[in-house]
């Protein structure tokens, strides 16, 4: 075989081998050409046992793979996931890392925030956003089977301890006491039945009373309903508003009247002072009159003055009568 | 006894020294392309292309056996699709490079050692030196280059064939469905697996051809010396393959596992 044949054969083998290796690798990686795979980053405080290449699941369907896991600042770990072409994230997405099988296989589940299991620790991890990397989805690690079995182991130990204590406590005397207790319980049950029967009869009577009371209440409720109906109708015809307006006007008038009464009262106080003064003076005058002082006192006390006055009045009357009869005697009227 | 220890130590140091010297000279002779270039494709065909059938044969049986072993081991709660995982990981990371390397160590190592050894005992190498040919550039460099390049090609084909054989065995012998096997094979697949296997096989090719060339160049005597050189080349190559396998696992695999 000449050199040229050798070259061709070697070249073909190398190319064929490389093509085989590349094709097999791409096939196993499930690479798809011509379709753009979107990338999503999530942040965690801890990624558990998740590793590069683990599957990403949305609603139970494989939707991509974990591309990279890296430590970030402020105690965060960021995981980048490549999603298959055409995959859309759910609204308000969060990423939960959990064991996929019992054999150490883990997966990243992208779900709605409301879809996260109601575990306080998980919600704390999702809510933890102090200095979180920007643009990264919140993530949390669900407890794996080892933790669960550890907790279950603890519970099983406690149950075993309790059952051991029960076994120790439940000896022969406890059994006898239990038997006696059961017998007492039977007696008590009979008594209880009798009591219940009696109370049942009482309850019937009470129920009848309650029924009558309920009837009364029903009638009262009907009356109340009618009143409310009237009130509703009054309200609906605007009478309440009119009453309120009139009441307001009456209150205004009352206020004005009160102010006038106050003014009258104040003027009456002044008048009362004047009256008191007048009465005092009158009283003084009357006392002087009583004592017969002054002209008026003399008039009242001296009979001669009264008689002279009476005589004067009589004279005046006769003078006036004479004037009426003979006016020319007293009046001389001349014109020119 | 003390003398024997001293002699053993001296011989070991001499072997390391001569291997280092040969490696250095081969590196230096790389510049002499006009000497080794015409021989390269012939060596690549003999060491690589002609070795593909044996690589395929080994991979076929290895894939089938691996699938059966996995099925035998995974009982009870272990999911059956992990058969695919075991076949993929084991073939790519370990069995295809190592088993193919060992097979090629026997075939290629013995061939190179016998060929160069015969040339040495028949004084053809001396004749080359007389004609101003660099025997390292003419005999060693094309073989080492061909081995380093073609071992990964043969191993790559073996990887593919081994995986395919495991798949076929799972379908036919284990009643496993294709989606199950592929799910397992793809579940933990990483392109690193392929890179690791190919780099490892390239180092095997380099070691096998270099050790065989050194054994051939050191051949003394007649036909018996040639036979001894061939045997020595195969044994040293096989041991070196296992040593390099452990070396790469410690240096590269352990680093990634952490």
Coordinates of C-alpha atoms in Angstrom, one line a residue:
Chain A
X1 CA 0.0 0.0 0.0
X2 CA 1.5 3.3 -1.0
X3 CA 1.8 6.5 1.0
X4 CA -1.2 8.1 -0.7
X5 CA -3.5 5.2 0.2
X6 CA -2.2 5.3 3.7
X7 CA -2.9 9.0 4.0
X8 CA -6.4 8.6 2.7
X9 CA -7.2 5.7 5.0
X10 CA -5.7 7.4 8.1
X11 CA -7.5 10.7 7.3
X12 CA -10.8 8.9 6.8
X13 CA -10.4 7.0 10.0
X14 CA -9.5 10.1 12.0
X15 CA -12.4 12.0 10.6
X16 CA -14.8 9.1 11.0
X17 CA -13.6 8.6 14.6
X18 CA -14.0 12.2 15.5
X19 CA -17.4 12.4 13.8
X20 CA -18.5 9.3 15.8
X21 CA -17.3 10.7 19.1
X22 CA -18.8 14.1 18.5
X23 CA -22.1 12.7 17.3
X24 CA -22.3 10.3 20.2
X25 CA -21.6 13.1 22.7
X26 CA -24.2 15.4 21.2
X27 CA -26.7 12.6 21.1
X28 CA -26.2 11.7 24.7
X29 CA -26.3 15.4 25.7
X30 CA -29.6 15.6 23.7
X31 CA -28.2 18.7 21.9
X32 CA -30.6 20.4 19.5
X33 CA -29.3 22.6 16.8
X34 CA -31.1 25.6 15.4
X35 CA -33.2 26.0 18.5
X36 CA -32.2 28.5 21.1
X37 CA -32.1 27.1 24.7
X38 CA -33.0 29.7 27.3
X39 CA -31.0 30.0 30.5
X40 CA -32.3 30.6 34.0
X41 CA -30.3 31.4 37.1
X42 CA -31.5 30.7 40.6
X43 CA -29.9 31.6 44.0
X44 CA -29.8 29.4 47.0
X45 CA -28.2 29.4 50.4
X46 CA -27.3 25.7 49.9
X47 CA -27.8 23.4 46.9
X48 CA -27.7 20.1 48.8
X49 CA -26.5 17.3 46.6
X50 CA -27.5 18.8 43.3
X51 CA -24.8 18.6 40.7
X52 CA -24.1 19.8 37.2
X53 CA -26.2 17.8 34.7
X54 CA -29.1 17.1 37.0
X55 CA -32.4 17.5 35.4
X56 CA -34.7 20.5 35.6
X57 CA -38.4 19.6 36.0
X58 CA -41.5 21.7 35.4
X59 CA -44.8 20.1 36.5
X60 CA -43.2 16.7 36.5
X61 CA -41.8 17.0 32.9
X62 CA -38.1 17.2 32.2
X63 CA -37.5 20.7 30.9
X64 CA -33.7 21.1 30.9
X65 CA -30.5 20.5 32.8
X66 CA -28.4 22.2 35.4
X67 CA -25.6 23.9 33.5
X68 CA -23.4 25.2 36.3
X69 CA -23.2 25.8 40.0
X70 CA -21.0 28.5 41.5
X71 CA -20.4 30.2 44.8
X72 CA -21.6 33.8 44.9
X73 CA -21.0 36.7 47.2
X74 CA -22.8 37.2 50.6
X75 CA -23.1 33.5 51.2
X76 CA -25.2 32.7 48.1
X77 CA -24.8 29.8 45.6
X78 CA -26.1 30.4 42.1
X79 CA -27.2 27.6 39.8
X80 CA -27.6 28.2 36.0
X81 CA -30.1 26.0 34.2
X82 CA -30.5 25.5 30.5
X83 CA -34.1 25.0 29.5
X84 CA -35.2 23.1 26.5
X85 CA -36.4 25.1 23.5
X86 CA -40.0 26.4 23.8
X87 CA -40.1 25.9 27.6
X88 CA -41.9 28.8 29.4
X89 CA -41.6 29.3 33.1
X90 CA -44.7 29.4 35.3
X91 CA -45.8 32.8 36.8
X92 CA -43.8 33.9 39.9
X93 CA -41.4 31.0 39.5
X94 CA -39.3 29.6 42.3
X95 CA -36.7 26.7 42.1
X96 CA -36.9 23.9 44.6
X97 CA -34.0 21.4 44.9
X98 CA -35.1 18.0 46.0
X99 CA -34.1 14.4 45.8
X100 CA -35.5 12.7 42.7
X101 CA -34.9 9.1 43.8
X102 CA -33.7 7.3 46.8
X103 CA -30.3 6.8 45.2
X104 CA -28.8 10.2 45.5
X105 CA -30.3 11.6 42.3
X106 CA -31.4 15.2 42.7
X107 CA -33.4 17.5 40.5
X108 CA -34.4 21.2 40.3
X109 CA -38.1 21.7 40.2
X110 CA -39.3 25.0 38.8
X111 CA -42.8 25.8 40.1
X112 CA -45.1 28.6 41.1
X113 CA -44.4 30.2 44.5
X114 CA -47.9 29.0 45.6
X115 CA -46.9 25.4 44.6
X116 CA -44.0 25.2 47.2
X117 CA -44.7 22.9 50.0
X118 CA -46.0 24.6 53.2
X119 CA -42.8 24.2 55.1
X120 CA -41.7 27.2 57.2
X121 CA -38.0 26.6 56.4
X122 CA -38.7 26.5 52.7
X123 CA -40.6 29.8 52.8
X124 CA -37.9 31.3 54.9
X125 CA -35.4 30.4 52.2
X126 CA -37.6 31.7 49.5
X127 CA -38.2 35.0 51.3
X128 CA -34.5 35.4 52.2
X129 CA -33.5 38.1 49.8
X130 CA -30.8 40.0 51.7
X131 CA -28.1 40.9 49.2
X132 CA -29.4 38.2 46.8
X133 CA -27.9 38.2 43.3
X134 CA -30.0 40.3 41.0
X135 CA -32.1 38.7 38.4
X136 CA -31.9 35.3 40.0
X137 CA -35.0 33.3 40.9
X138 CA -35.5 32.5 44.5
X139 CA -34.6 28.9 45.4
X140 CA -34.8 26.6 48.4
X141 CA -33.7 23.1 49.2
X142 CA -36.3 20.6 50.4
X143 CA -35.3 18.2 53.1
X144 CA -33.9 15.0 51.6
X145 CA -34.8 11.4 52.5
X146 CA -31.8 11.2 54.9
X147 CA -33.1 14.1 56.9
X148 CA -36.6 12.7 56.9
X149 CA -35.5 9.2 57.9
X150 CA -33.4 10.8 60.6
X151 CA -36.5 12.6 62.0
X152 CA -38.6 9.5 61.5
X153 CA -35.9 7.5 63.4
X154 CA -36.2 10.0 66.3
X155 CA -39.9 9.6 66.3
X156 CA -39.7 5.8 66.2
X157 CA -37.3 5.9 69.2
X158 CA -39.7 8.1 71.2
X159 CA -42.6 5.7 70.3
X160 CA -40.5 2.7 71.4
X161 CA -39.6 4.5 74.7
X162 CA -43.3 5.3 75.4
X163 CA -44.4 1.7 74.6
X164 CA -41.7 0.4 76.9
X165 CA -43.0 2.7 79.7
X166 CA -46.6 1.5 79.0
X167 CA -45.4 -2.1 79.2
X168 CA -43.7 -1.5 82.5
X169 CA -46.7 0.4 84.0
X170 CA -49.3 -2.2 82.8
X171 CA -48.7 -5.0 85.3
X172 CA -51.2 -7.3 87.1
X173 CA -52.4 -4.8 89.6
X174 CA -52.9 -2.3 86.9
X175 CA -55.0 -4.9 85.0
X176 CA -57.2 -5.5 88.1
X177 CA -57.6 -1.8 88.6
X178 CA -58.5 -1.5 85.0
X179 CA -61.1 -4.3 85.3
X180 CA -62.6 -2.5 88.3
X181 CA -62.6 0.7 86.5
X182 CA -64.4 -0.9 83.6
X183 CA -67.1 -2.3 86.0
X184 CA -67.5 1.2 87.7
X185 CA -67.7 2.7 84.3
X186 CA -70.6 0.3 83.4
X187 CA -72.4 1.4 86.6
X188 CA -71.7 5.0 85.9
X189 CA -73.0 4.4 82.3
X190 CA -76.3 3.1 83.6
X191 CA -76.7 6.1 86.0
X192 CA -75.8 8.4 83.2
X193 CA -78.4 6.8 81.0
X194 CA -81.1 7.4 83.6
X195 CA -80.0 10.9 84.1
X196 CA -80.0 11.5 80.5
X197 CA -83.5 10.2 80.2
X198 CA -84.7 12.5 83.0
X199 CA -82.9 15.4 81.5
X200 CA -84.4 14.6 78.2
X201 CA -87.9 15.0 79.6
X202 CA -86.9 18.2 81.2
X203 CA -85.4 19.3 78.0
X204 CA -88.7 18.6 76.2
X205 CA -90.5 20.9 78.7
X206 CA -87.9 23.5 78.2
X207 CA -88.1 23.1 74.5
X208 CA -91.9 23.7 74.7
X209 CA -91.3 26.9 76.7
X210 CA -88.6 27.9 74.3
X211 CA -91.0 27.2 71.4
X212 CA -93.6 29.5 73.0
X213 CA -90.9 32.1 73.7
X214 CA -89.8 31.8 70.1
X215 CA -93.4 32.4 69.0
X216 CA -93.5 35.6 71.1
X217 CA -90.2 36.6 69.8
X218 CA -91.5 36.0 66.3
X219 CA -94.5 38.2 67.0
X220 CA -92.2 40.8 68.5
X221 CA -90.0 40.5 65.5
X222 CA -93.0 41.0 63.2
X223 CA -94.0 44.1 65.1
X224 CA -90.5 45.4 65.0
X225 CA -90.4 44.6 61.3
X226 CA -93.6 46.7 60.8
X227 CA -92.2 49.5 62.8
X228 CA -89.0 49.3 60.7
X229 CA -91.2 49.2 57.6
X230 CA -92.9 52.4 58.7
X231 CA -89.6 54.0 59.6
X232 CA -88.4 52.9 56.2
X233 CA -91.4 54.5 54.5
X234 CA -91.1 57.7 56.5
X235 CA -87.5 57.8 55.6
X236 CA -88.3 57.2 52.0
X237 CA -90.8 60.2 52.0
X238 CA -88.2 62.6 53.4
X239 CA -90.3 63.3 56.4
X240 CA -87.5 62.7 58.8
X241 CA -85.5 65.3 56.9
X242 CA -88.4 67.8 57.2
X243 CA -88.8 67.0 60.9
X244 CA -85.1 67.6 61.4
X245 CA -85.3 70.9 59.5
X246 CA -88.3 72.1 61.5
X247 CA -86.6 71.0 64.7
X248 CA -83.6 73.0 63.7
X249 CA -85.7 76.0 63.0
X250 CA -87.6 75.6 66.3
X251 CA -84.2 75.4 68.1
X252 CA -83.1 78.6 66.3
X253 CA -86.4 80.4 67.4
X254 CA -86.0 79.0 70.9
X255 CA -82.5 80.4 71.0
X256 CA -83.6 83.8 69.8
X257 CA -86.5 83.8 72.3
X258 CA -84.1 82.8 75.1
X259 CA -81.9 85.7 74.1
X260 CA -84.9 88.1 74.2
X261 CA -85.9 86.7 77.6
X262 CA -82.4 87.3 78.8
X263 CA -82.6 91.0 77.6
X264 CA -86.0 91.4 79.2
X265 CA -84.7 89.8 82.4
X266 CA -81.8 92.3 82.3
X267 CA -84.2 95.3 81.8
X268 CA -86.5 93.9 84.5
X269 CA -83.6 93.8 86.8
X270 CA -83.1 97.6 86.1
X271 CA -86.8 98.2 86.5
X272 CA -86.8 96.3 89.7
X273 CA -84.2 98.7 91.1
X274 CA -86.2 101.6 90.0
X275 CA -89.3 100.1 91.5
X276 CA -87.5 99.5 94.7
X277 CA -86.3 103.1 94.8
X278 CA -89.9 104.3 94.1
X279 CA -91.4 102.1 96.7
X280 CA -88.8 103.2 99.2
X281 CA -89.6 106.8 98.4
X282 CA -93.3 106.1 98.5
X283 CA -93.0 104.3 101.8
X284 CA -91.1 107.3 103.2
X285 CA -93.8 109.6 101.9
X286 CA -96.6 107.3 103.2
X287 CA -94.9 107.3 106.6
X288 CA -94.7 111.1 106.6
X289 CA -98.3 111.2 105.5
X290 CA -99.1 108.8 108.3
X291 CA -97.4 111.0 110.7
X292 CA -99.3 113.9 109.4
X293 CA -96.3 115.7 108.1
X294 CA -96.4 117.9 105.1
X295 CA -99.3 119.2 103.1
X296 CA -100.6 115.8 102.2
X297 CA -100.3 114.6 105.8
X298 CA -102.1 117.6 107.0
X299 CA -104.7 117.0 104.3
X300 CA -105.2 113.4 105.4
X301 CA -104.9 114.1 109.1
X302 CA -106.6 117.6 109.5
X303 CA -110.5 117.4 109.1
X304 CA -110.8 121.1 108.8
X305 CA -108.8 121.1 105.7
X306 CA -110.9 118.4 104.2
X307 CA -114.0 120.3 105.1
X308 CA -112.6 123.6 103.7
X309 CA -111.7 121.7 100.6
X310 CA -115.1 120.2 100.4
X311 CA -116.7 123.7 100.9
X312 CA -114.3 125.0 98.2
X313 CA -115.4 122.3 95.8
X314 CA -119.0 123.1 96.4
X315 CA -118.4 126.8 95.9
X316 CA -116.6 125.9 92.7
X317 CA -119.5 123.9 91.5
X318 CA -122.0 126.6 92.2
X319 CA -119.6 129.1 90.5
X320 CA -119.4 126.8 87.5
X321 CA -123.1 126.4 87.3
X322 CA -123.6 130.1 87.5
X323 CA -121.0 130.6 84.8
X324 CA -122.9 128.2 82.5
X325 CA -126.1 130.0 83.2
X326 CA -124.9 133.5 82.9
X327 CA -121.7 133.5 81.0
X328 CA -121.9 137.2 80.1
X329 CA -121.6 138.0 83.7
X330 CA -118.1 136.7 83.8
X331 CA -117.0 136.8 80.1
X332 CA -117.2 140.0 78.1
X333 CA -116.3 139.1 74.5
X334 CA -116.0 142.1 72.1
X335 CA -114.6 142.1 68.6
X336 CA -113.2 145.4 67.3
Chain B
X1 CA 21.1 -8.6 49.3
X2 CA 22.3 -5.1 49.8
X3 CA 24.1 -5.4 46.5
X4 CA 21.0 -6.6 44.8
X5 CA 19.1 -3.6 46.1
X6 CA 21.8 -1.3 44.9
X7 CA 21.8 -2.9 41.5
X8 CA 18.1 -2.7 41.2
X9 CA 18.1 0.9 42.1
X10 CA 20.8 1.7 39.6
X11 CA 19.0 -0.1 36.8
X12 CA 15.7 1.7 37.7
X13 CA 17.5 5.0 37.6
X14 CA 19.2 4.1 34.3
X15 CA 15.8 3.1 32.8
X16 CA 14.2 6.4 33.9
X17 CA 17.2 8.3 32.6
X18 CA 17.2 6.6 29.2
X19 CA 13.4 7.0 28.9
X20 CA 13.8 10.7 29.7
X21 CA 16.6 11.0 27.3
X22 CA 14.7 9.3 24.5
X23 CA 11.7 11.5 25.2
X24 CA 13.8 14.6 25.1
X25 CA 15.5 13.5 21.8
X26 CA 12.1 12.6 20.3
X27 CA 10.8 16.1 21.2
X28 CA 13.9 17.6 19.6
X29 CA 13.5 15.5 16.5
X30 CA 9.9 16.8 16.0
X31 CA 11.5 19.7 14.1
X32 CA 12.8 17.2 11.5
X33 CA 9.5 16.8 9.7
X34 CA 11.1 15.8 6.4
X35 CA 12.4 12.7 8.1
X36 CA 9.4 11.5 10.1
X37 CA 6.6 13.0 7.9
X38 CA 6.6 10.4 5.1
X39 CA 6.5 7.6 7.7
X40 CA 3.7 9.0 9.8
X41 CA 0.7 7.9 7.7
X42 CA 2.1 4.4 7.3
X43 CA 2.5 4.1 11.1
X44 CA -0.9 5.7 11.7
X45 CA -2.5 3.1 9.5
X46 CA -0.6 0.2 11.1
X47 CA -1.1 1.3 14.7
X48 CA -4.5 2.9 14.4
X49 CA -6.6 1.9 11.5
X50 CA -5.5 -1.7 11.6
X51 CA -6.3 -1.8 15.3
X52 CA -9.9 -0.7 15.0
X53 CA -11.3 -4.2 14.5
X54 CA -9.8 -5.4 17.7
X55 CA -11.0 -2.3 19.5
X56 CA -14.5 -2.9 18.2
X57 CA -14.4 -6.6 19.2
X58 CA -13.3 -5.8 22.7
X59 CA -15.9 -3.1 23.1
X60 CA -18.7 -5.3 21.8
X61 CA -18.1 -8.0 24.4
X62 CA -17.4 -5.5 27.1
X63 CA -20.7 -3.7 26.5
X64 CA -22.7 -6.9 26.5
X65 CA -21.1 -8.2 29.7
X66 CA -21.4 -4.9 31.4
X67 CA -25.2 -4.7 30.7
X68 CA -25.6 -8.3 32.1
X69 CA -23.5 -7.6 35.1
X70 CA -25.5 -4.4 35.9
X71 CA -28.7 -6.3 35.5
X72 CA -27.4 -9.0 37.8
X73 CA -26.3 -6.5 40.4
X74 CA -29.3 -4.2 40.4
X75 CA -32.0 -6.2 42.1
X76 CA -34.9 -5.2 44.2
X77 CA -35.4 -1.5 44.6
X78 CA -32.7 -0.3 42.2
X79 CA -34.3 1.1 39.1
X80 CA -33.5 -0.9 35.9
X81 CA -32.6 2.2 33.9
X82 CA -29.4 2.5 35.9
X83 CA -28.1 -0.3 33.7
X84 CA -27.7 2.4 31.0
X85 CA -25.9 4.7 33.5
X86 CA -23.5 1.9 34.5
X87 CA -22.7 0.9 30.9
X88 CA -22.2 4.5 29.8
X89 CA -20.0 5.6 32.7
X90 CA -17.9 2.4 32.9
X91 CA -17.4 2.1 29.1
X92 CA -16.4 5.8 28.6
X93 CA -14.4 6.4 31.8
X94 CA -12.6 3.1 32.2
X95 CA -13.1 0.0 30.2
X96 CA -12.9 1.4 26.6
X97 CA -9.6 3.3 27.3
X98 CA -8.0 0.7 29.5
X99 CA -9.0 -2.5 27.7
X100 CA -8.3 -1.1 24.3
X101 CA -5.1 0.3 25.6
X102 CA -4.0 -3.1 26.9
X103 CA -5.0 -4.8 23.7
X104 CA -3.0 -2.3 21.7
X105 CA -0.1 -2.5 24.1
X106 CA 0.1 -6.2 23.1
X107 CA -0.4 -5.6 19.5
X108 CA 1.3 -2.3 18.8
X109 CA 4.0 -2.5 21.6
X110 CA 5.2 -5.9 20.5
X111 CA 5.1 -4.9 16.9
X112 CA 7.2 -1.7 17.4
X113 CA 9.7 -3.4 19.8
X114 CA 10.2 -6.3 17.4
X115 CA 10.5 -4.1 14.3
X116 CA 13.0 -1.7 15.8
X117 CA 14.7 -4.5 17.7
X118 CA 15.2 -6.4 14.5
X119 CA 16.6 -3.3 12.8
X120 CA 18.9 -2.8 15.7
X121 CA 20.3 -6.4 15.7
X122 CA 20.6 -6.4 11.9
X123 CA 22.5 -3.1 12.1
X124 CA 20.0 -1.3 9.9
X125 CA 19.9 1.5 12.5
X126 CA 23.6 1.8 12.3
X127 CA 23.2 2.1 8.5
X128 CA 20.7 4.9 9.0
X129 CA 23.1 6.8 11.2
X130 CA 25.8 6.2 8.6
X131 CA 23.5 7.7 5.9
X132 CA 23.0 10.8 8.2
X133 CA 19.5 9.8 9.1
X134 CA 18.4 10.5 12.6
X135 CA 17.1 7.1 13.8
X136 CA 14.9 8.8 16.5
X137 CA 13.3 11.1 13.9
X138 CA 12.9 8.3 11.4
X139 CA 11.8 5.4 13.6
X140 CA 10.5 6.7 17.0
X141 CA 8.8 10.1 16.2
X142 CA 6.3 8.8 13.6
X143 CA 5.4 5.9 15.8
X144 CA 4.9 8.0 18.9
X145 CA 2.9 10.6 17.0
X146 CA 0.8 8.0 15.3
X147 CA 0.2 6.2 18.6
X148 CA -0.7 9.4 20.5
X149 CA -3.1 10.5 17.7
X150 CA -4.7 7.1 16.8
X151 CA -5.2 5.6 20.2
X152 CA -8.0 8.1 21.0
X153 CA -9.6 7.4 17.6
X154 CA -9.7 3.7 18.3
X155 CA -10.9 4.3 21.9
X156 CA -13.5 6.7 20.7
X157 CA -14.9 4.1 18.3
X158 CA -14.7 1.5 21.0
X159 CA -16.7 3.8 23.4
X160 CA -19.5 4.2 20.8
X161 CA -19.5 0.5 20.0
X162 CA -19.5 -0.5 23.7
X163 CA -22.4 1.7 24.5
X164 CA -24.3 0.4 21.5
X165 CA -23.6 -3.2 22.5
X166 CA -24.8 -2.5 26.0
X167 CA -27.9 -1.0 24.6
X168 CA -28.6 -3.9 22.3
X169 CA -27.9 -6.4 25.1
X170 CA -30.3 -4.6 27.4
X171 CA -33.0 -4.7 24.7
X172 CA -32.5 -8.2 23.6
X173 CA -31.4 -10.0 26.8
X174 CA -32.8 -7.9 29.6
X175 CA -36.1 -6.8 28.2
X176 CA -35.2 -3.2 28.9
X177 CA -36.9 -0.6 26.7
X178 CA -34.9 1.9 24.7
X179 CA -36.2 4.9 26.6
X180 CA -35.3 3.2 29.9
X181 CA -31.7 2.5 28.8
X182 CA -31.3 5.9 27.2
X183 CA -32.7 7.7 30.3
X184 CA -30.0 6.0 32.4
X185 CA -27.3 6.6 29.9
X186 CA -28.2 10.3 29.6
X187 CA -29.0 10.8 33.2
X188 CA -25.4 11.3 34.5
X189 CA -23.7 11.8 31.1
X190 CA -21.2 14.6 31.0
X191 CA -19.0 15.5 28.0
X192 CA -16.2 15.3 30.5
X193 CA -16.6 11.6 30.4
X194 CA -15.6 11.6 26.7
X195 CA -12.7 14.1 27.3
X196 CA -11.4 12.1 30.2
X197 CA -11.4 8.8 28.2
X198 CA -9.8 10.3 25.1
X199 CA -7.0 12.2 27.0
X200 CA -6.3 9.1 28.9
X201 CA -6.1 7.0 25.8
X202 CA -3.8 9.5 24.2
X203 CA -1.4 9.2 27.1
X204 CA -1.6 5.4 26.8
X205 CA -0.7 5.7 23.1
X206 CA 2.2 7.9 23.9
X207 CA 3.5 5.6 26.7
X208 CA 3.1 2.4 24.7
X209 CA 4.9 3.6 21.6
X210 CA 7.6 5.3 23.6
X211 CA 8.3 2.3 25.8
X212 CA 8.2 -0.1 22.8
X213 CA 10.5 2.1 20.8
X214 CA 12.9 2.3 23.8
X215 CA 12.8 -1.5 24.2
X216 CA 13.5 -1.9 20.5
X217 CA 16.4 0.5 20.5
X218 CA 17.9 -1.3 23.4
X219 CA 17.8 -4.7 21.8
X220 CA 21.0 -6.7 21.9
X221 CA 21.9 -10.1 20.5
X222 CA 19.9 -12.0 17.9
X223 CA 16.3 -13.3 17.6
X224 CA 16.3 -14.0 21.4
X225 CA 17.0 -10.4 22.1
X226 CA 14.2 -9.3 19.8
X227 CA 11.8 -11.6 21.5
X228 CA 12.9 -10.3 24.9
X229 CA 12.5 -6.8 23.7
X230 CA 8.9 -7.5 22.5
X231 CA 8.0 -9.2 25.8
X232 CA 9.5 -6.4 27.8
X233 CA 7.7 -3.8 25.7
X234 CA 4.3 -5.4 26.2
X235 CA 4.8 -5.9 30.0
X236 CA 6.1 -2.4 30.5
X237 CA 3.3 -0.9 28.4
X238 CA 0.6 -2.8 30.3
X239 CA 2.0 -1.8 33.6
X240 CA 2.4 1.8 32.4
X241 CA -1.2 1.8 31.2
X242 CA -2.4 0.8 34.7
X243 CA -0.1 3.3 36.3
X244 CA -1.4 6.1 34.0
X245 CA -4.9 5.0 34.6
X246 CA -4.5 5.5 38.4
X247 CA -2.6 8.7 37.8
X248 CA -5.4 10.3 35.8
X249 CA -8.0 9.1 38.2
X250 CA -6.1 10.7 41.1
X251 CA -5.2 13.9 39.3
X252 CA -8.3 14.6 37.3
X253 CA -11.2 12.5 38.4
X254 CA -10.6 13.0 42.1
X255 CA -10.3 16.8 41.6
X256 CA -13.7 16.9 39.9
X257 CA -15.3 14.5 42.5
X258 CA -14.5 17.1 45.2

